[in-house]
Amino acid sequence: MKVIQYSQIVEEVAKLCKTACCIVTPDMKAAFKKARENEVSPLGKDIIGKLLENAQIAETRQMAICQDTGMAVVFLDVGQDARIEGGYIEDAINEGVAKGYTESYLRKSVVNDPIFERKNTGNNTPAIINTRIVPGDKLKIKIAPKGFGSENKSILKMLVPADGLEGVKKVFLEAVKYAGPNACPPMVIGVGIGGTMDKVALLAKIAAARSADSKNVDPRYAKLEEELLELANSTGVGPQGLGGISTAVKVNVEWFPTHIAGLPVAININCHAARHADVIL
Ligand code: SF4
């Protein structure tokens, strides 16, 4: 049995917060370069060029890619043979988020209560922690800070089987148009299909946090990802909503078996600051 120390998790999470917020990942840089090449709008091309320039400045100066450094969404894959020593794992994650956001001067955007008080917690905690127990003795931590310009444009619909694939595409298109310029395109769009209401939202979130150079392992869903990307880019929203064909650089789909009477669909929009960083302990 592998023993992982509480303090190690705190340190790693703090580092991941900084990395995710300040470094545009190679998959996103490559996606921007491709989009700049293909974009037909001169203004759109210029905007994507600015995103690449922004990425370079953020990396060199170790500054945030965007002022909205988001809520810290955390995905944990906990090996069933691993043991965490020194404290509760969720406390370690939150301590790491607090340390990372404070020491790296990342904006703190979390309020303590959604309705009555709305007082900033001061250290960007609590994080949103999604945990899976997996085989093995490793601990994988992935951090995907999520800004709310794009998060606010998420949509969840409980379709019925008769709605079929066309129904899914309709919801998708509705979400892209609803997001428009407010989700800071070009976006990475996460699509969840199947499961239950709660499961489909998580699937969409997992999809939105997946790399822009990944594709679904099932060829049917990989093809759907391409079709949906084409659909998003046919809306004309374009970079920063100012017109063009680069509304999204990637659509990722995650799916799960569902009930005979249902076809849940969720769309989680990620903006051009589609941030993610991970580590395996
Ligand atoms: S939607 Fe994304 S790019 Fe736009 S302000 Fe929020 S985090 Fe920044």
CSV table of C-alpha atoms and ligand atoms in Angstrom, one decimal, residues 66-70 146-151 182-184 240 270-273 275, ligand 1:
chain,number,residue,atom,x,y,z
A,66,CYS,CA,-7.3,35.8,-17.4
A,67,GLN,CA,-8.3,38.0,-14.4
A,68,ASP,CA,-11.1,35.6,-13.6
A,69,THR,CA,-9.0,32.7,-12.2
A,70,GLY,CA,-12.3,30.9,-11.5
A,146,LYS,CA,-13.5,27.6,-14.1
A,147,GLY,CA,-14.4,31.1,-14.8
A,148,PHE,CA,-18.1,32.0,-14.7
A,149,GLY,CA,-18.4,34.0,-17.9
A,150,SER,CA,-18.5,30.7,-19.6
A,151,GLU,CA,-19.8,28.6,-16.7
A,182,ASN,CA,-20.2,36.2,-23.1
A,183,ALA,CA,-18.3,32.9,-22.9
A,184,CYS,CA,-15.2,34.5,-24.4
A,240,GLN,CA,-14.8,37.1,-28.8
A,270,ASN,CA,-15.3,26.5,-21.4
A,271,CYS,CA,-13.9,29.8,-22.7
A,272,HIS,CA,-10.6,30.4,-24.4
A,273,ALA,CA,-9.0,30.1,-21.0
A,275,ARG,CA,-7.3,25.7,-18.1
B,1,SF4,S1,-15.1,33.5,-19.4
B,1,SF4,FE1,-13.0,32.7,-19.4
B,1,SF4,S2,-11.7,34.2,-20.5
B,1,SF4,FE2,-13.8,35.1,-20.1
B,1,SF4,S3,-13.4,36.3,-18.2
B,1,SF4,FE3,-14.2,34.3,-17.6
B,1,SF4,S4,-12.3,33.1,-17.3
B,1,SF4,FE4,-11.7,34.9,-18.4
